[in-house]
Amino acid sequence: MGSREDRPEIVFFDLETTVPSEADKGRCVLEFGAILVCPKTLKELDSYSTFVRPANLSVVPDISRKGLTREAVNSAPTFQEIADRVYDILDGRIWAGHNIVKFDCIRIREAFAEIRRVPPEPKAIVDSLTSLNRTFRNRAGNLKLETLANHFGLGQQRHRSLEDSRLNLEVVKYCAAVLFLESNTVQPENFQMSRATNDQMDIDERPEPDDEVEEIRPVSKFPAAGTPSTPLRILSSDDGFVDPSEVLLDCISASFVPYSGGKKIQVLHRDVQLQLYCAGLRVRFGISRQFAPKLSFVVDPPPILCEVLDVCSGIAQTRHLDSGSSSQWMPTVERESEFSNYPTIRVRLRDNDATEISRREISGNLQKIQFSEFESLLVPRRTLVDAYLSLDTYDYKGFAGIRLVAKRLIIH
């Protein structure tokens, strides 16, 4: 095995695991798949894939749409038996994958910890979900690997480790091509260099294709096993806000917490209170006093936000039923309401004008504004806002649900 310095390959890898239950909180690795890729040509150099048999076969379902059944993994090697191969593939290389910082990297460390082995370490990490969240955004609807693959006509995601690793690489290529073309589109009237001028350029002065290649830089260490992960980018001075595209749906839960002498439901993500950062929400209806004294406005949510809120609402509703309340549960995402045939959500302001409100100027600077100015700013339809939202549950006068309360708003 070579040292880190002479292992330039990028390794795209993916894990398939069991889904934790109430009885068994952990996850067992059921499949490992990886491809080694040349960093200069992006050609696949090698690959490795295997099923993994967990110590307790009862956690593996008899039937699975992924093909990861008890029968399939029964004769597979244990993770301890493949640990040397996995270590050799990963250690000292650039790790790449979709959402690997918050999922696959943690699972790898946990798996090595269980067999009392030192885990492999990356030279650098490229998480395509995090990178595309900053650059590609919602061009394809959301940033799920399956959605992106369908958007580019690459076929269905199989949810199998080796196939998904290869699919991930193809998705990255297509997204990079789109971003490259967008950023380098020049209007004819702005293109000043004539062909004659270009032809006259001395050949030694023409830039070589690789002169401006940016070096892949390492990111900070990923969270240790068993600890809640934090966003990879600072969203604000407030801690704990998560972009909807970074929410792991199967890590959403709800629990009862003490509240005003009683208890209320709190929505959690990876056992931490879930708060959402939603950029570029488009206002459909401005400030309303219908719910006075609480003020609110209506926005058009992107599909990924709808998906996250639907899961939160469903899980919180289950806890609501457990409490024995007879109040009617109201959906967080309103569909086909009297106002619109499209999904909408209502954002409420905090009591006593406590919502911090700023306006983003053309220069990019933020200017704090008084609440008295806020109402007129949000009257025009299609105004864009960035919202830092808490998910507050309520049970009042026969109705219950989740309110989205803005702790901070930035108006474009």
C-alpha positions as MATLAB code, in Angstrom:
seq = 'MGSREDRPEIVFFDLETTVPSEADKGRCVLEFGAILVCPKTLKELDSYSTFVRPANLSVVPDISRKGLTREAVNSAPTFQEIADRVYDILDGRIWAGHNIVKFDCIRIREAFAEIRRVPPEPKAIVDSLTSLNRTFRNRAGNLKLETLANHFGLGQQRHRSLEDSRLNLEVVKYCAAVLFLESNTVQPENFQMSRATNDQMDIDERPEPDDEVEEIRPVSKFPAAGTPSTPLRILSSDDGFVDPSEVLLDCISASFVPYSGGKKIQVLHRDVQLQLYCAGLRVRFGISRQFAPKLSFVVDPPPILCEVLDVCSGIAQTRHLDSGSSSQWMPTVERESEFSNYPTIRVRLRDNDATEISRREISGNLQKIQFSEFESLLVPRRTLVDAYLSLDTYDYKGFAGIRLVAKRLIIH';
ca = [
       0.000    0.000    0.000;
       1.391    3.382   -1.007;
       1.713    6.419    1.189;
      -0.732    9.295    1.108;
       1.626   11.420   -0.952;
       1.671    9.008   -3.901;
      -2.045    8.117   -3.953;
      -3.563   10.780   -6.240;
      -6.682    8.822   -7.258;
     -10.165    9.969   -6.320;
     -12.287    7.229   -4.754;
     -16.040    7.533   -5.229;
     -17.687    5.241   -2.695;
     -21.100    4.467   -1.271;
     -22.529    2.388    1.569;
     -25.878    0.661    1.891;
     -26.986    0.087    5.460;
     -29.888   -1.136    7.535;
     -32.468    1.400    8.693;
     -32.321    1.766   12.484;
     -35.382    0.690   14.461;
     -36.569    1.558   17.963;
     -34.995   -1.646   19.268;
     -31.726   -1.190   17.387;
     -30.633    2.439   17.078;
     -27.483    1.730   15.069;
     -26.893    1.014   11.396;
     -25.223   -2.076    9.991;
     -23.239   -1.915    6.744;
     -24.799   -4.262    4.176;
     -22.826   -3.265    1.084;
     -19.656   -1.376    0.203;
     -18.859   -0.207   -3.315;
     -16.128    2.048   -4.667;
     -14.451    3.121   -7.891;
     -10.978    4.600   -8.281;
     -10.910    7.534  -10.705;
      -8.016    9.308  -12.384;
      -8.099   12.969  -11.216;
      -6.925   14.239  -14.636;
      -9.143   12.234  -17.020;
     -11.933   11.096  -14.654;
     -11.598    7.606  -16.117;
     -12.417    4.654  -13.883;
      -9.199    2.809  -12.990;
     -10.470    0.095  -10.653;
     -13.543   -0.925   -8.687;
     -14.542   -3.037   -5.707;
     -17.941   -4.086   -4.401;
     -19.187   -6.613   -1.877;
     -22.154   -7.471    0.280;
     -21.458   -7.413    4.014;
     -22.979   -9.816    6.528;
     -23.878   -8.138    9.847;
     -23.403   -9.931   13.151;
     -27.173   -9.987   13.687;
     -28.973  -11.162   10.537;
     -32.373  -10.415   12.071;
     -31.878   -6.678   11.348;
     -31.862   -7.418    7.606;
     -35.332   -7.577    5.962;
     -36.527  -10.668    4.116;
     -37.768   -8.488    1.245;
     -36.071   -5.314   -0.022;
     -36.515   -3.275   -3.194;
     -32.749   -2.785   -3.206;
     -32.055   -6.524   -3.254;
     -30.285   -6.277    0.107;
     -32.146   -9.167    1.705;
     -31.223  -11.546    4.483;
     -30.678  -14.288    1.925;
     -28.408  -12.086   -0.210;
     -26.037  -11.152    2.619;
     -26.141  -14.474    4.481;
     -23.085  -15.894    2.699;
     -21.247  -12.553    2.414;
     -18.055  -11.745    4.363;
     -18.258   -9.766    7.589;
     -16.910   -6.212    7.730;
     -13.921   -7.476    9.696;
     -13.084   -9.801    6.810;
     -13.136   -6.971    4.234;
     -11.628   -4.282    6.497;
      -8.118   -4.600    5.026;
      -9.423   -4.133    1.473;
     -11.652   -1.195    2.433;
      -8.785    0.455    4.313;
      -6.433    0.033    1.362;
      -8.957    1.550   -1.055;
      -9.772    4.576    1.100;
      -6.741    5.527    3.159;
      -4.757    8.490    1.892;
      -6.942    9.141   -1.144;
      -9.415   11.865   -2.024;
     -12.866   10.654   -0.956;
     -15.869   11.590   -3.087;
     -19.570   10.841   -2.874;
     -23.052   12.248   -2.375;
     -23.737   13.296    1.227;
     -20.718   11.316    2.424;
     -19.647   13.826    5.089;
     -22.830   13.368    7.082;
     -23.449    9.709    6.324;
     -20.875    7.418    4.670;
     -17.802    8.884    6.409;
     -19.446    8.460    9.796;
     -20.553    4.897    9.006;
     -16.996    3.968    7.955;
     -15.581    5.235   11.229;
     -18.280    3.413   13.201;
     -17.656    0.160   11.343;
     -13.904    0.270   12.057;
     -14.548    1.257   15.681;
     -16.771   -1.809   16.137;
     -13.914   -4.126   15.149;
     -11.396   -2.061   17.157;
      -9.420   -0.962   14.102;
      -7.968    2.436   13.229;
     -10.150    3.884   10.450;
      -8.775    5.082    7.098;
      -8.227    8.820    6.691;
      -8.873   10.878    3.539;
      -6.399   13.186    1.867;
      -9.374   15.421    1.066;
     -13.149   15.098    0.750;
     -15.415   16.095   -2.133;
     -19.071   15.910   -1.071;
     -21.137   16.473   -4.217;
     -24.304   17.256   -2.239;
     -22.634   20.086   -0.337;
     -20.831   21.400   -3.417;
     -23.937   21.339   -5.622;
     -25.974   22.986   -2.879;
     -23.656   25.991   -3.168;
     -23.478   26.062   -6.964;
     -26.100   24.011   -8.801;
     -28.919   24.705   -6.332;
     -32.434   23.733   -7.514;
     -31.942   23.595  -11.270;
     -33.154   19.986  -11.297;
     -35.847   20.377   -8.614;
     -33.776   19.085   -5.704;
     -30.325   17.675   -5.108;
     -31.129   14.024   -4.559;
     -28.886   11.790   -6.626;
     -31.943   10.127   -8.144;
     -33.468   13.478   -9.142;
     -30.246   14.687  -10.726;
     -29.807   11.404  -12.632;
     -33.352   11.619  -14.008;
     -32.833   15.279  -14.916;
     -29.848   14.375  -17.127;
     -31.386   11.183  -18.496;
     -28.809    8.948  -16.830;
     -31.308    6.314  -15.743;
     -32.770    5.285  -12.433;
     -30.793    5.179   -9.219;
     -30.553    1.553   -8.094;
     -29.558    2.244   -4.475;
     -26.697   -0.210   -4.827;
     -23.221    0.862   -3.792;
     -21.137    0.292   -6.937;
     -23.828    1.470   -9.370;
     -24.523    4.586   -7.300;
     -20.804    5.434   -7.133;
     -20.602    5.333  -10.920;
     -23.839    7.282  -11.225;
     -22.487    9.898   -8.833;
     -19.441   10.445  -11.051;
     -21.621   10.887  -14.156;
     -23.908   13.344  -12.345;
     -20.881   15.402  -11.276;
     -19.646   15.521  -14.884;
     -23.011   16.736  -16.194;
     -23.481   19.321  -13.439;
     -19.948   20.634  -13.970;
     -20.590   20.962  -17.705;
     -23.792   22.954  -17.129;
     -22.103   25.286  -14.638;
     -19.107   25.749  -16.953;
     -21.312   26.682  -19.908;
     -23.438   29.045  -17.816;
     -20.445   30.864  -16.365;
     -18.670   31.199  -19.723;
     -21.543   32.345  -21.910;
     -20.577   35.635  -23.623;
     -22.862   37.849  -25.688;
     -21.518   38.518  -29.219;
     -21.441   42.279  -28.695;
     -19.234   41.799  -25.605;
     -16.707   39.553  -27.372;
     -13.985   41.994  -28.357;
     -11.130   39.816  -29.639;
     -11.293   39.413  -33.406;
     -10.240   36.244  -35.172;
      -7.399   38.119  -36.816;
      -6.083   39.215  -33.436;
      -6.294   35.653  -32.152;
      -4.478   34.307  -35.197;
      -1.703   36.857  -34.724;
      -1.083   35.807  -31.131;
       2.281   34.167  -30.769;
       1.779   30.489  -30.103;
       4.077   30.638  -27.069;
       1.813   33.265  -25.479;
      -1.353   31.181  -25.695;
      -2.279   29.699  -22.316;
      -1.909   25.986  -21.824;
      -5.167   24.179  -20.958;
      -3.949   23.143  -17.506;
      -2.567   26.538  -16.441;
      -5.679   27.517  -14.487;
      -6.687   24.140  -12.998;
      -7.685   24.694   -9.390;
      -6.219   22.364   -6.822;
      -8.674   20.169   -4.893;
      -8.423   21.352   -1.316;
      -9.090   19.312    1.817;
     -12.098   20.121    3.958;
     -12.230   20.070    7.709;
     -12.523   16.756    9.480;
     -15.905   15.114    9.393;
     -17.767   14.535   12.659;
     -16.662   11.721   14.890;
     -18.908    8.688   15.115;
     -22.007    9.203   17.190;
     -21.873   13.016   17.281;
     -24.418   15.320   15.583;
     -22.956   16.816   12.430;
     -22.967   20.554   11.769;
     -23.521   22.429    8.505;
     -20.379   22.655    6.375;
     -20.884   26.370    5.823;
     -21.774   29.072    8.306;
     -25.249   30.318    7.531;
     -25.478   33.031   10.149;
     -24.374   33.965   13.596;
     -27.138   31.686   14.854;
     -26.135   28.061   15.334;
     -28.008   25.004   14.197;
     -29.794   26.100   11.013;
     -29.769   23.449    8.282;
     -30.455   23.844    4.566;
     -33.388   21.544    3.556;
     -31.162   19.807    0.988;
     -28.841   18.758    3.814;
     -31.572   17.180    5.940;
     -31.486   13.382    6.139;
     -35.137   12.354    6.134;
     -34.564    9.130    8.031;
     -32.794   11.110   10.788;
     -35.896   13.204   11.568;
     -37.676   12.352   14.814;
     -39.926   13.980   17.403;
     -40.065   13.883   21.177;
     -41.944   15.483   24.044;
     -40.262   18.312   25.958;
     -41.467   20.238   29.052;
     -43.380   23.401   28.237;
     -45.331   25.811   30.500;
     -46.108   23.211   33.107;
     -47.003   20.619   30.480;
     -45.260   19.203   27.457;
     -45.063   19.892   23.734;
     -43.658   18.135   20.692;
     -40.208   19.076   19.425;
     -39.007   18.091   15.947;
     -35.428   16.790   15.882;
     -32.789   16.093   13.249;
     -30.016   13.757   14.360;
     -31.301   14.236   17.932;
     -30.893   18.032   17.754;
     -33.771   20.514   17.434;
     -34.408   21.045   13.720;
     -34.191   24.624   12.458;
     -34.181   25.391    8.740;
     -32.340   27.939    6.619;
     -34.375   28.562    3.439;
     -32.789   30.786    0.809;
     -34.705   32.612   -1.922;
     -38.291   31.915   -0.842;
     -40.689   33.742   -3.153;
     -43.517   35.627   -1.456;
     -46.986   34.828   -2.762;
     -48.974   36.952   -0.314;
     -47.557   39.689    1.910;
     -48.191   40.512    5.540;
     -51.544   39.333    6.836;
     -53.294   40.354   10.043;
     -55.828   37.542    9.730;
     -54.048   35.679   12.509;
     -53.596   38.788   14.682;
     -51.849   39.499   16.904;
     -49.398   37.199   15.100;
     -48.390   38.463   11.664;
     -47.602   36.104    8.819;
     -47.012   35.889    5.084;
     -47.260   33.116    2.468;
     -44.392   31.854    0.294;
     -43.932   29.292   -2.480;
     -41.681   26.522   -1.111;
     -39.286   24.531   -3.336;
     -39.975   20.776   -3.639;
     -37.126   19.783   -1.302;
     -38.538   21.996    1.457;
     -42.025   20.516    0.943;
     -40.580   17.019    1.274;
     -38.764   17.837    4.509;
     -41.806   19.546    6.030;
     -44.139   16.689    5.037;
     -41.892   14.194    6.828;
     -41.641   16.464    9.887;
     -45.405   16.879    9.979;
     -46.032   13.143    9.671;
     -43.623   12.241   12.475;
     -44.896   15.013   14.761;
     -48.490   13.952   14.078;
     -47.658   10.426   15.281;
     -46.390   11.868   18.568;
     -49.508   14.046   18.693;
     -51.717   10.960   18.480;
     -49.602    9.279   21.167;
     -50.399   12.172   23.490;
     -54.120   11.381   23.310;
     -55.075   14.833   21.979;
     -58.281   15.011   19.938;
     -57.288   18.203   18.100;
     -57.329   18.117   14.309;
     -53.812   17.962   12.860;
     -53.207   20.658   10.225;
     -50.648   20.115    7.410;
     -47.607   22.391    7.338;
     -47.566   22.532    3.538;
     -50.888   23.770    2.159;
     -51.880   22.271   -1.186;
     -54.734   23.479   -3.373;
     -55.932   26.035   -0.855;
     -58.398   28.830   -1.505;
     -55.403   31.003   -2.375;
     -53.449   28.761   -4.738;
     -53.363   25.492   -6.679;
     -49.663   25.159   -5.846;
     -48.009   24.225   -2.542;
     -47.593   27.136   -0.148;
     -46.361   27.574    3.405;
     -47.137   30.284    5.914;
     -44.245   31.969    7.717;
     -45.053   33.657   11.011;
     -43.176   36.415   12.773;
     -42.065   36.110   16.367;
     -43.937   37.874   19.140;
     -43.054   41.408   20.198;
     -41.327   42.223   16.919;
     -38.547   39.791   17.904;
     -37.865   38.608   14.345;
     -34.617   40.170   13.148;
     -35.218   41.709    9.715;
     -32.555   42.893    7.267;
     -32.507   44.049    3.668;
     -29.803   42.888    1.270;
     -28.567   45.814   -0.787;
     -27.234   45.541   -4.345;
     -23.713   45.698   -2.928;
     -24.464   42.582   -0.890;
     -24.373   44.410    2.432;
     -27.142   43.807    4.953;
     -29.049   46.746    6.368;
     -31.191   46.152    9.440;
     -34.663   47.612    9.050;
     -37.396   48.521   11.511;
     -40.530   46.454   11.735;
     -42.612   49.423   10.571;
     -40.814   49.260    7.218;
     -41.282   45.516    6.883;
     -44.966   45.464    6.012;
     -44.595   47.613    2.903;
     -41.521   45.678    1.766;
     -43.390   42.389    1.658;
     -46.591   43.579   -0.010;
     -45.275   43.105   -3.583;
     -45.734   39.587   -4.810;
     -42.592   37.653   -5.866;
     -40.357   39.373   -3.316;
     -37.522   37.015   -2.346;
     -36.577   36.364    1.270;
     -34.023   34.220    3.067;
     -35.656   32.795    6.188;
     -34.198   31.223    9.319;
     -37.098   29.152   10.618;
     -37.912   27.310   13.805;
     -40.500   24.505   13.713;
     -42.866   25.243   16.609;
     -45.680   22.801   17.344;
     -49.028   23.959   18.701;
     -52.272   22.455   20.032;
     -54.867   25.181   20.464;
     -58.651   25.361   20.295;
     -59.113   22.016   18.564;
     -56.300   22.443   16.021;
     -52.715   21.228   16.125;
     -49.718   21.265   13.790;
     -46.327   22.862   13.115;
     -45.853   26.607   12.789;
     -42.890   27.960   10.835;
     -41.673   30.936   12.843;
     -39.032   33.265   11.411;
     -36.191   34.037   13.790;
     -34.473   36.041   11.086;
     -35.426   37.333    7.629;
     -33.261   38.775    4.885;
     -35.217   40.595    2.176;
     -33.741   40.753   -1.319;
];
